[in-house]
Coordinates of C-alpha atoms in Angstrom, one line a residue:
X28 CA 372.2 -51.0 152.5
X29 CA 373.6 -51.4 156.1
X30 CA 371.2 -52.3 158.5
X31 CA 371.6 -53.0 162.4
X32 CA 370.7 -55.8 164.5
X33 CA 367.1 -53.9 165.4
X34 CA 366.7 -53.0 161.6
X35 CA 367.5 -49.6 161.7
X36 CA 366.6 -46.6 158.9
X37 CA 369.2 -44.8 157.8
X38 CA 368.9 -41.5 156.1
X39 CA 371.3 -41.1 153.2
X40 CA 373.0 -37.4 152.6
X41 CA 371.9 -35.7 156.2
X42 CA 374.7 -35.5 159.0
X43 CA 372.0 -34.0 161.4
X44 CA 369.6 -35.9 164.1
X45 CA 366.4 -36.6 162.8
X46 CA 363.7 -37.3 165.1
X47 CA 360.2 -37.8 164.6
X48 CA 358.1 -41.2 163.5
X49 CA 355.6 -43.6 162.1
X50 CA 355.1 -46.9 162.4
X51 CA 357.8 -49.2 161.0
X52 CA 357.0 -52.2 162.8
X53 CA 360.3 -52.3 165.3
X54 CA 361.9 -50.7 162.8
X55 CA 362.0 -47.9 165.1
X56 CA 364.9 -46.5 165.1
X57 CA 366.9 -45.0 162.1
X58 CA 370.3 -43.8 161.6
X59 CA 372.1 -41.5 159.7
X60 CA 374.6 -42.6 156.9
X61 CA 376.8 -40.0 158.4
X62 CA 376.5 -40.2 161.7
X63 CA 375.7 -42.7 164.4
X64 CA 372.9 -41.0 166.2
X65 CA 369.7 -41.9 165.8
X66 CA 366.7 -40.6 163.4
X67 CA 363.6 -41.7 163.9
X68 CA 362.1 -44.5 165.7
X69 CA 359.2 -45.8 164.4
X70 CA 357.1 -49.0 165.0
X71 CA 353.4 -50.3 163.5
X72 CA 350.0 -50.2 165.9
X73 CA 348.1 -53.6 165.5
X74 CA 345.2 -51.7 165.1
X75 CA 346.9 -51.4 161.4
X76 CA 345.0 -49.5 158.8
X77 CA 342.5 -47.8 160.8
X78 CA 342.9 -43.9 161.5
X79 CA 345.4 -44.8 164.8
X80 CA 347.3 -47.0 162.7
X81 CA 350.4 -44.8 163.0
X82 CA 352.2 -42.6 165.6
X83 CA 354.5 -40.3 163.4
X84 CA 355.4 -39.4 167.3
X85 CA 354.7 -36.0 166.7
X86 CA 356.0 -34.3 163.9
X87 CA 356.0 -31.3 162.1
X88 CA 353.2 -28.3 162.9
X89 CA 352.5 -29.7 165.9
X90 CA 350.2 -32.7 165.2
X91 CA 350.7 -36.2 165.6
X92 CA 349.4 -39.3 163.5
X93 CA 347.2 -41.8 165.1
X94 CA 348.2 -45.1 166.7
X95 CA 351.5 -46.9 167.5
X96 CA 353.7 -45.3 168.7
X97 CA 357.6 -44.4 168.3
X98 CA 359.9 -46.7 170.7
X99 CA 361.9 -44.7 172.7
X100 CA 365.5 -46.0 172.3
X101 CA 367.6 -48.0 174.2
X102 CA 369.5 -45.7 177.5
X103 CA 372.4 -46.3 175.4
X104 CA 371.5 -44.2 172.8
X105 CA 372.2 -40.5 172.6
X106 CA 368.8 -39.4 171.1
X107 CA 365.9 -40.7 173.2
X108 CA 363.3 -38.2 171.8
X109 CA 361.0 -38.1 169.1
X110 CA 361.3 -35.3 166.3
X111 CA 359.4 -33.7 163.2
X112 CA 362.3 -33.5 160.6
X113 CA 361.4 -36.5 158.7
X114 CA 357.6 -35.7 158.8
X115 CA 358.9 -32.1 157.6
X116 CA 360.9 -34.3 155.0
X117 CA 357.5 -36.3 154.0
X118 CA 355.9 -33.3 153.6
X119 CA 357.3 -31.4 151.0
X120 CA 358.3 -35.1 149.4
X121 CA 354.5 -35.2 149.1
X122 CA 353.4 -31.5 147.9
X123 CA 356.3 -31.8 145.2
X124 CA 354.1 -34.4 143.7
X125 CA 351.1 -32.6 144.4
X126 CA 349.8 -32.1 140.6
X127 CA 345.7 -31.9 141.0
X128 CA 342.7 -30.8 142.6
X129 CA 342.5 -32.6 145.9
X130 CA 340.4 -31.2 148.3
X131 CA 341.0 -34.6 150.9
X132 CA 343.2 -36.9 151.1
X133 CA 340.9 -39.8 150.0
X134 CA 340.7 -37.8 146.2
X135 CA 344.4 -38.4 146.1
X136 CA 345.7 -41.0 143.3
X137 CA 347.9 -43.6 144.1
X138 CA 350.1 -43.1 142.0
X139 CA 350.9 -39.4 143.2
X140 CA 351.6 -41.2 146.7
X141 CA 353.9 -43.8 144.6
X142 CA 355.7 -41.1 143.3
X143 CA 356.5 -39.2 146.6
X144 CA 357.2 -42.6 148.5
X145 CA 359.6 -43.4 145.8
X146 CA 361.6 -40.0 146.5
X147 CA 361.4 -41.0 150.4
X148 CA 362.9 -44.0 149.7
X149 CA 366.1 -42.2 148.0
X150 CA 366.5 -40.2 151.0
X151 CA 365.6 -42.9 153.5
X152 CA 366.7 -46.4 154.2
X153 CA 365.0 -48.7 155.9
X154 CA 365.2 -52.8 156.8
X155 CA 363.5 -54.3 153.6
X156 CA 361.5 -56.5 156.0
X157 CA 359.8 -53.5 157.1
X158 CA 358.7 -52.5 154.0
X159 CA 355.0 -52.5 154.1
X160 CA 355.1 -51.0 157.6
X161 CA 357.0 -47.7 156.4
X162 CA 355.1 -47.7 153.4
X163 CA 351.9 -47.2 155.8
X164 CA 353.6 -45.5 158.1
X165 CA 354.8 -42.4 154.7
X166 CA 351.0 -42.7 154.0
X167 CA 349.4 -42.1 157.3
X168 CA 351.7 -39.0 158.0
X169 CA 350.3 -37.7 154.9
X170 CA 347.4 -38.8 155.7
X171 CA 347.3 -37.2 158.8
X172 CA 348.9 -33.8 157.4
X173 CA 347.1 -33.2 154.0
X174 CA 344.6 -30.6 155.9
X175 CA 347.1 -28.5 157.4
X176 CA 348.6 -28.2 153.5
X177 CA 345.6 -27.0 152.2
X178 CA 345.2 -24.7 155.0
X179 CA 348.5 -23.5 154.9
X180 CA 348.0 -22.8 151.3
X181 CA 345.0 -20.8 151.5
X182 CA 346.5 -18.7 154.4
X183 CA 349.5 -18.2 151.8
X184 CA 347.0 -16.9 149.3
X185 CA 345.3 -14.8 151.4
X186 CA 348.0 -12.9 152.6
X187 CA 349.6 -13.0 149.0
X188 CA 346.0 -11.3 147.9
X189 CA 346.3 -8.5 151.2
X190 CA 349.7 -7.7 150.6
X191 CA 348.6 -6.9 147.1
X192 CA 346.1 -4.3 148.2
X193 CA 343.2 -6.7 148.7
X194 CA 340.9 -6.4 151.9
X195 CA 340.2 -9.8 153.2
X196 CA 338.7 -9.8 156.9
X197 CA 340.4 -12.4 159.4
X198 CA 339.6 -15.7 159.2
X199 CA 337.4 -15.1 156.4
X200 CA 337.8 -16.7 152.9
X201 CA 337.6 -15.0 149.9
X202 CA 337.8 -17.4 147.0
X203 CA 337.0 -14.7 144.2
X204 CA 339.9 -12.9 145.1
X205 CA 342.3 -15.6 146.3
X206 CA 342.1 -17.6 143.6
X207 CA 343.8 -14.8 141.6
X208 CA 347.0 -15.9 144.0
X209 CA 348.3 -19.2 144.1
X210 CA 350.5 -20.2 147.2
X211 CA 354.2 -21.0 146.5
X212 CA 354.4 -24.2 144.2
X213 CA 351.0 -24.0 143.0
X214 CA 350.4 -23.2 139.1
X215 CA 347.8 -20.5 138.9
X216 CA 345.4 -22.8 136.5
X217 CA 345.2 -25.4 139.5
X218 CA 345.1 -22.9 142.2
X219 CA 341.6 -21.0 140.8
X220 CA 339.7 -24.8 140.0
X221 CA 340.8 -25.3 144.1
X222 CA 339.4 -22.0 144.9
X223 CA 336.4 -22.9 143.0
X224 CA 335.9 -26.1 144.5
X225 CA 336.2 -24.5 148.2
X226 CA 333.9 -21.9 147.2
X227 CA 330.4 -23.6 148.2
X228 CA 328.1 -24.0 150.3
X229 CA 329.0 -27.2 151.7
X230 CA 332.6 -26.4 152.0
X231 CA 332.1 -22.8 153.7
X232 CA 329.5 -24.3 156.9
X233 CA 331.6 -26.7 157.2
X234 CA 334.8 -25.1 157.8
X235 CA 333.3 -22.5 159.6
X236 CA 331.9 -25.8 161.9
X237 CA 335.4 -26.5 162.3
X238 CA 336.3 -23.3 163.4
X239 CA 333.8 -22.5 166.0
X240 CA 334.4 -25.9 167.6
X241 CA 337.9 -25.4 167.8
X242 CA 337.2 -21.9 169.3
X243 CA 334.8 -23.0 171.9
X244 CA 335.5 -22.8 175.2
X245 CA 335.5 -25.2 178.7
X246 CA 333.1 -24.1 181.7
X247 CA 335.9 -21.9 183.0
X248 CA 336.4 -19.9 179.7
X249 CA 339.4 -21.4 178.6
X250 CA 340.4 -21.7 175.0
X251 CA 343.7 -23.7 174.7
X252 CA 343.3 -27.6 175.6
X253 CA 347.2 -28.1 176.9
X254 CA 350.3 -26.2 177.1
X255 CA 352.6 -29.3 175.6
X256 CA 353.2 -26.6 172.4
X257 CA 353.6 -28.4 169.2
X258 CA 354.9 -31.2 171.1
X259 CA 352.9 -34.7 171.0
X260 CA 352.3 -36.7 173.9
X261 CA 354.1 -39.3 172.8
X262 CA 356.9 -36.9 172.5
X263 CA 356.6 -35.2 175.8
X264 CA 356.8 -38.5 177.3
X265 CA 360.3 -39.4 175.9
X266 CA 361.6 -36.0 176.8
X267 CA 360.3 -37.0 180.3
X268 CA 361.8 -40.1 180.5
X269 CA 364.9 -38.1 179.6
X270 CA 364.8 -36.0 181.9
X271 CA 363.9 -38.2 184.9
X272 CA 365.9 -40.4 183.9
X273 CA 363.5 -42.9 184.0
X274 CA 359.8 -43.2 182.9
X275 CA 357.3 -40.9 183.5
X276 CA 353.7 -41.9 184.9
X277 CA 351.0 -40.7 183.5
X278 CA 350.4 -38.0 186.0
X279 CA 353.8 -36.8 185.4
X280 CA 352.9 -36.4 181.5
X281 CA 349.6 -35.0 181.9
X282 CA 350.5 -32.6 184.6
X283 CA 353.4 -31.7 182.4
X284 CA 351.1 -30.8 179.5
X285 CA 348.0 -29.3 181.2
X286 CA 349.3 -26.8 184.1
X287 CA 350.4 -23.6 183.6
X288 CA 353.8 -22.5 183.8
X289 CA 354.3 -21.6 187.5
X290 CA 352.5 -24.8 188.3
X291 CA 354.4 -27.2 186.5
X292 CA 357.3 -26.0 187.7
X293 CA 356.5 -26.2 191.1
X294 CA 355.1 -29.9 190.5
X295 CA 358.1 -31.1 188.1
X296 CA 360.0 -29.7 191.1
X297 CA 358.8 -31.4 194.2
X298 CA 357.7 -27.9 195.9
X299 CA 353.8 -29.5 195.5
X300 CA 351.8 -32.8 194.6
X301 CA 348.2 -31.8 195.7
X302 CA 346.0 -31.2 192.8
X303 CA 344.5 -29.2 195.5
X304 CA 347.3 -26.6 194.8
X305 CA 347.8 -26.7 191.4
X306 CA 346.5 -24.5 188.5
X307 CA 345.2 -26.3 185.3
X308 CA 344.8 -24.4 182.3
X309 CA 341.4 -25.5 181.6
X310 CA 339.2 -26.5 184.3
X311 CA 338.0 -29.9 182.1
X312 CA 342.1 -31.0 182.6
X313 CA 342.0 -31.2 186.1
X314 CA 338.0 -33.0 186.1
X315 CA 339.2 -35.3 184.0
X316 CA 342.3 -36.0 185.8
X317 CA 340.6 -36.2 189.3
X318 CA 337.9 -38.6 188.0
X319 CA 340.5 -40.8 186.5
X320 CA 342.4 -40.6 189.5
X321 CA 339.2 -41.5 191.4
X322 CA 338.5 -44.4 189.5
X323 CA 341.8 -46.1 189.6
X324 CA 342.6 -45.9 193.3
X325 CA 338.9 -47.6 193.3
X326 CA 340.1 -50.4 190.8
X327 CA 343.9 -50.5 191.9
X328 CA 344.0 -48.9 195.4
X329 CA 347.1 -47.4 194.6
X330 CA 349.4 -45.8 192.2
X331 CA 348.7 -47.3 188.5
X332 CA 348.0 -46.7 184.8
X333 CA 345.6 -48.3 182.7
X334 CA 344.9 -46.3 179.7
X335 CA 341.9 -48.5 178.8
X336 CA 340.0 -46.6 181.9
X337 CA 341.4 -43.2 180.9
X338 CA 340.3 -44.1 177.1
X339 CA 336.6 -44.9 178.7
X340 CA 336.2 -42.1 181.0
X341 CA 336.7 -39.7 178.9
X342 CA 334.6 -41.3 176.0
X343 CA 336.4 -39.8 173.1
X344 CA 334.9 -40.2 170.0
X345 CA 336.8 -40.2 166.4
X346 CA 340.7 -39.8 166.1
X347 CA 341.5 -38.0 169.2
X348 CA 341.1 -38.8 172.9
X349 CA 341.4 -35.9 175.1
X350 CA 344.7 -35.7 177.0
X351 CA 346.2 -38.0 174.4
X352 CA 345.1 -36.7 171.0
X353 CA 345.7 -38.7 168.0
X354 CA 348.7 -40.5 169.7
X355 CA 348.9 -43.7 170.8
X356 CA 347.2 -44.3 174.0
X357 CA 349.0 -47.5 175.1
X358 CA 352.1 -45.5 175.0
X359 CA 351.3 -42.5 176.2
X360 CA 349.9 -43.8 179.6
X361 CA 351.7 -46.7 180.7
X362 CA 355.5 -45.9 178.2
X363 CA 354.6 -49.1 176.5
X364 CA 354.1 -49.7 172.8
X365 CA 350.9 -51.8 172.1
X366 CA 352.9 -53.5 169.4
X367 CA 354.2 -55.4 172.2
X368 CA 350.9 -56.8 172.2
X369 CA 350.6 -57.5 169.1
X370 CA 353.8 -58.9 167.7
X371 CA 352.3 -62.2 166.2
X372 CA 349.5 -59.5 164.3
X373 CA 352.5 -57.8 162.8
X374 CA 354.0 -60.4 162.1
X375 CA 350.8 -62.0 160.6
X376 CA 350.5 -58.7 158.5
X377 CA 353.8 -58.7 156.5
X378 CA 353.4 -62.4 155.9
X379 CA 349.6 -61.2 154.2
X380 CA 351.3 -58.5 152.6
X381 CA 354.5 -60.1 151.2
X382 CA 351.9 -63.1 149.9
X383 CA 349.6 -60.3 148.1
X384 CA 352.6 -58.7 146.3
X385 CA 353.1 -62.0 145.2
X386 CA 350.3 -63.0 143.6
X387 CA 349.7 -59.8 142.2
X388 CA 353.2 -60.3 140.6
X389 CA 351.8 -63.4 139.6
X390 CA 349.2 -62.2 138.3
X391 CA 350.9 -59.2 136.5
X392 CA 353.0 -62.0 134.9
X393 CA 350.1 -64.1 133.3
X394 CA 348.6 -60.9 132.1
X395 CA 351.6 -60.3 129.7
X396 CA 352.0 -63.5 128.7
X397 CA 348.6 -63.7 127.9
X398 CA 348.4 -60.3 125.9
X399 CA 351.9 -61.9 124.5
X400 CA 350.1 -65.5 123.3
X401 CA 347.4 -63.2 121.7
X402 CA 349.9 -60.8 119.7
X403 CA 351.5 -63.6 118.4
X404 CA 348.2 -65.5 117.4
X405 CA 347.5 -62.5 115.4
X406 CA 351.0 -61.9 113.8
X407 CA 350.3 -65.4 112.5
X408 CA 346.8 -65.1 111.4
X409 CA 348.0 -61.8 109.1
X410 CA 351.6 -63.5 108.2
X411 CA 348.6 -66.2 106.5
X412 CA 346.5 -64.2 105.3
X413 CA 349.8 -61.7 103.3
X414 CA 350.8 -65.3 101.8
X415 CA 347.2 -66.0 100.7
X416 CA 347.1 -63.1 99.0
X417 CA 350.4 -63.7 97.7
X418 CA 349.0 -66.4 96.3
X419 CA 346.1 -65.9 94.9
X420 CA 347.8 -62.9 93.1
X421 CA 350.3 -65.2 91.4
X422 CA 347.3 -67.3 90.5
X423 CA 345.9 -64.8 88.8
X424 CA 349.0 -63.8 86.7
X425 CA 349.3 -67.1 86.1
X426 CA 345.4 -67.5 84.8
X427 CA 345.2 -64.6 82.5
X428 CA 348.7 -65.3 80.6
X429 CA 346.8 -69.1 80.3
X430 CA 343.1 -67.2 78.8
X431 CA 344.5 -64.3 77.8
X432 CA 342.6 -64.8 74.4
X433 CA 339.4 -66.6 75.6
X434 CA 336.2 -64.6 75.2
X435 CA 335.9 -61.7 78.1
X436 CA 332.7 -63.2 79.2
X437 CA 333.9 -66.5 80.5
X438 CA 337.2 -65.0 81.7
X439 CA 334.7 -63.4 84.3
X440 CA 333.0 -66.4 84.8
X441 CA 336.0 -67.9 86.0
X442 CA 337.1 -65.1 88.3
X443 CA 333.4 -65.5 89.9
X444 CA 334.4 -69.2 90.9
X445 CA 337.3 -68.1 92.4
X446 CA 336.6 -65.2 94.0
X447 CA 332.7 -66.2 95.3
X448 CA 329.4 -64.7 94.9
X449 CA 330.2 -60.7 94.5
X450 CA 332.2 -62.0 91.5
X451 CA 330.0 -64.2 90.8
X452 CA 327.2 -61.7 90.5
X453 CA 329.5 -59.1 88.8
X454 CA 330.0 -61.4 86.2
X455 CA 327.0 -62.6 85.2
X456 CA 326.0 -58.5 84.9
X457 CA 328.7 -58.1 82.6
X458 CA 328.1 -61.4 80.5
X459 CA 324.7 -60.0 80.1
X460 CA 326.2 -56.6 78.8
X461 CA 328.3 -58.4 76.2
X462 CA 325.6 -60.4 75.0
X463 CA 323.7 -57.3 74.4
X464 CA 326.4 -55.9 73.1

């Protein structure tokens, strides 16, 4: 494995640019075996482990992971931008290995996740230092996908079931039907025990929940939340910097993801600054850029960033912060990773991690040795006991050649001092039937 000076991936067997992410500690950048451009930067949150603990920098189906962010690369680099193809890559890694029914992605067995991390890993190489990083960083892009599967999968079957002559309303499920119609790489058997396990209650209110808050419209009416596309913020921002030339504030990003058409290209043009003269496409993205604006010029009096204040006004709650979604803030304000912060963390966190793979070798190791001790013991205990019997048998030849002709009753009584009480008592019940006899 070839690695650079910056401990670069490399992706074995695909001559095209890859771009897209997670967080691989300052890993961040990988290369193709074919090619020298760059694949996909990635590098680790210190908030690791929690539901921001990766950026996969946008990837596939519009969507991106939560936390760190992906580095954009050095201005010598051809590729400065993020991409979904080795999120796309993850993805089908993962539903190859798909074998159960797994509603969420906390029903998931390890070893499934093993299994699809070990095919990433012969498509992928990566700086063996940065092991547990990518690791987390495969998991929390699955992670962070697994719900758009599922849905994807039940959209599949549903139009599999209406193409078939089945009426199914829009948006609606129908499980009873569905399950009759497995989506593509799904055995029929599994497909109807998933359909059975989405067809309750529970599982109905709650998607329909889902729906009606995703549906729900701002005080001016408006549905759609940005007009970034599938694009992540994170993503948008590199594109920015490569188109400027330089990086973007955070004006420049939001504006860039949250006016309409004509607007943007009026701003990104020059023709107008005044958010006076702009057109948001939801009224909430231009309140919650003017009181974010209002508050810094309080704190800063001029032209700054601080995505700590845009984090607290808008009080996001869960895995998404409006204007910034499940990306990493840090990055997405100010262009800076917050790994920078939190290099001796990192740092802190391989050192943990490389010391509990070791002791759980260790520990591996002591098992089989145990379970090795206590095979033998046994071998030797029944090795003993064959020869014991061995020998007694012999004895016994040995005996009745010696008393063949000795009365039957004390040949008995003999055998019951050898051979303890159950001979013992057998033999005095048969001495007693001779001497009736």
């Amino acid at each position: 494995m070839t690695t650079g000076s910056r401990g670069r991936v490399r992706h074995m067997g695909d001559s095209s640019s890859s771009r897209g992410g997670g967080p691989i500690r300052h890993v961040p950048r990988t290369v193709n075996s074919s090619t020298s451009k760059t694949s996909f930067p990635y590098t680790l949150n210190s908030r690791s482990g929690d539901s921001r603990s990766l950026n996969q920098h946008h990837g596939y189906a519009g969507s991106t992971s939560h936390g760190g962010h992906m580095d954009p690369l050095d201005d010598e680099d051809d590729d400065q931008f993020a991409s979904g193809k080795v999120h796309r890559a993850i993805k089908i890694m993962f539903t190859q290995k798909h074998n159960g029914v797994w509603l969420t992605w906390k029903e998931v067995p390890k070893d499934v996740v093993d299994k699809a991390f070990d095919i990433f890993k012969t498509k992928y190489r990566y700086d063996p230092s940065c092991h547990y990083a990518t690791r987390e960083a495969f998991e929390n892009v699955m992670k962070d996908r697994y719900p758009d599967i599922m849905s994807y999968w039940r959209t599949s079957s549903r139009k599999k079931a209406r193409d078939a002559g089945h009426f199914i309303p829009p948006k609606k499920h129908n499980f009873k039907v569905i399950c009759d119609y497995p989506p593509k790489g799904v055995d029929l058997d599994r497909w109807r025990k998933m359909c059975e396990a989405w067809d309750t209650e529970k599982w109905l209110q709650r998607s329909q929940c889902a729906r009606k808050n995703r549906m729900s419209a701002d005080s001016s009416g408006a549905i759609s939340r940005h007009t970034g596309g599938s694009m992540g913020y994170d993503e948008h921002r590199i594109v920015l910097k490569r188109n400027l030339g330089r990086d973007p504030t955070f004006k420049e990003l939001f504006f860039a993801t949250h006016l309409t058409k004509d607007s943007k290209k009026k701003f990104l043009s020059g023709e107008c600054q005044s958010m006076e003269e702009l057109i948001f496409c939801t009224a909430r993205s231009k309140e919650a850029y003017g009181a974010y604006e209002t508050d810094m010029l309080k704190k800063y009096g001029k032209q700054h960033d601080d995505s700590d204040l845009w984090v607290g006004k808008q009080g996001g709650s869960g895995t998404r912060i409006f204007g910034i979604g499940s990306s990493d803030p840090q990055f997405v304000v100010t262009g800076k990773s917050s790994t920078i912060e939190s290099g001796p963390l990192i740092a802190e966190y391989e050192r943990s991690q490389k010391r509990v793979q070791e002791l759980e070798a260790r520990i591996e190791t002591m098992e089989n040795q145990l379970t090795q001790v206590i095979e033998n013991e046994r071998q030797a205990r029944d090795q003993e006991q064959a020869q014991f019997k061995e020998m007694l048998h012999q004895q016994m030849i040995a005996f009745m050649k010696q008393f063949g002709q000795a009365p039957v009753w004390f040949t008995w009584s003999v055998l019951a001092v050898l051979f303890g009480f159950e001979g013992h008592c057998f033999s005095l019940f048969y001495a007693f039937i001779v001497k009736l006899s």
